[in-house]
Amino acid sequence: MGKILKGATAQETHSAILDLIRSSGTVTRVDLAERSGLTGASISRVVKQLLADGLIVETGLGDPTGGKRATLLQFNPRARHAVGISIDTPSTTYVVTDMSGRVIEQLSSRGTGRDAPATAVRRITAELEDLIVKADIEPATLVGVGVALAGRQGGGGLRLLRTDSSKYAWEPFAVRDTLSAAIDHPIVVENDSTCAAIGEFWAGRIPSANDFATVYMATGFGLGLVTNGDVYRGSSSNVGEIGHMVLDVNGPRCWCGGQGCLEALAAPAAVVKRAEGDPSLAGDLALRGRRTAVRSDFAKIARSAAAGDHRCVRLIEESATYLAKALLSITNLLDLDQIILAGPGFSEAGDIYVRVAVAELNRLSFVRAMHPTRVEQSKLGPSAAALGAASMVLHSQLTPHQKSTRALTR
Ligand SMILES: [Zn+2]
């Protein structure tokens, strides 16, 4: 902490002390001085400001240590709030959280679909306003809005580029700038897989020294990567496009222009297409078969697999086997401790994906004799990306001293 605060601005110092109080539970001013390396006078000044801002509260007296009993300080999670929005083609998910990441209000609505970008942004803005009213929070306590985007990010303006050149109208479109102009709060934008990884980190499930990846499955696949407690973004925030890792050089064509990509072989649309090849299965599950119904059709197949329907188990295991092969390559490339499977694609049959991946890594990982690579399902549920987006906002308030933090912009 002393090293972190060397050369820090006043705001960074306030944030670091606030983060220290948050992670300590209850703490005295003397403890803070010891742990931060700041003088007692500096701590008193910062604490006075944090109390005035309502970000912390005094909660009684600690144990007597020689002299008088010192006042205990505690983080006040209800002093500020954040919104996370995950925007994807089939659905849009919103969460309002307090500063501890607890969800106060949430909403799922339809995705961008084939709407013109301006129409989608207008609808999202209106839904966001309704949600803030429903959450019954003081607008002044809302720190900002985190936005998790599917698809490719452009440079600088962070645009969402369309994922299918003939069917979506999202390319090129300055999502951040347009939302910024429409929403009266600071916003921060990130790709959805990275948001899911940040969400896991914030939820406190990952020790800070761990190198881990989050595989996010929604329409396709993405990988969020955290090394040494910092998010790895690559040169243009497009890191982790594992959906386009080639697993079969003679495999089916992928919309990206490639052939035999993980996405073309194992994403929900590929699984639904295989299921439709079995008319009796498609009939039994009442698959709708429409492009806009891929997510719900896939959920039906995954649910039946989880319930033991052998035809569906076979389909999900096939998808899981392709994913496990991709995870094996990633593990061999990056030497990871842990892989977390997150996002709506794993909601119904995540156990099957975990089982197949664990078996594959235990059998073939290059480092299997040295250390295990744990694979588990996220506990954040299908809203992992939206929760991660909200936690990015909290990060920006609490930990701007960390490199992984992305600043809020107006
Ligand atoms: Zn591809």
Coordinates of N, CA and C and ligand atoms in Angstrom, one line a residue, residues 243-245 254-264, ligand 1:
G243 N -13.7 -17.6 -29.6 CA -14.7 -18.1 -30.5 C -14.2 -18.4 -31.9
H244 N -13.1 -17.7 -32.2 CA -12.5 -17.8 -33.5 C -11.2 -18.5 -33.5
M245 N -10.9 -19.3 -32.4 CA -9.8 -20.2 -32.4 C -10.2 -21.4 -33.3
C254 N -17.2 -20.0 -40.9 CA -17.7 -19.2 -39.8 C -17.9 -17.8 -40.3
W255 N -18.8 -17.0 -39.7 CA -19.2 -15.7 -40.2 C -18.0 -14.7 -40.2
C256 N -16.9 -15.1 -39.4 CA -15.7 -14.2 -39.3 C -14.9 -14.3 -40.6
G257 N -15.2 -15.2 -41.4 CA -14.4 -15.4 -42.7 C -13.5 -16.7 -42.5
G258 N -13.4 -17.2 -41.3 CA -12.6 -18.4 -41.1 C -13.4 -19.7 -41.3
Q259 N -12.7 -20.8 -40.9 CA -13.3 -22.1 -41.2 C -13.0 -22.9 -39.9
G260 N -14.0 -23.6 -39.4 CA -13.7 -24.5 -38.3 C -13.5 -23.8 -37.0
C261 N -14.0 -22.6 -36.8 CA -13.8 -21.9 -35.5 C -14.6 -22.5 -34.4
L262 N -14.2 -22.4 -33.2 CA -14.9 -22.9 -32.0 C -16.4 -22.4 -32.1
E263 N -16.6 -21.2 -32.5 CA -18.0 -20.7 -32.5 C -18.9 -21.4 -33.5
A264 N -18.3 -21.7 -34.7 CA -19.0 -22.3 -35.8 C -19.3 -23.8 -35.4
Ligands
ZN1 ZN -14.7 -17.4 -36.7

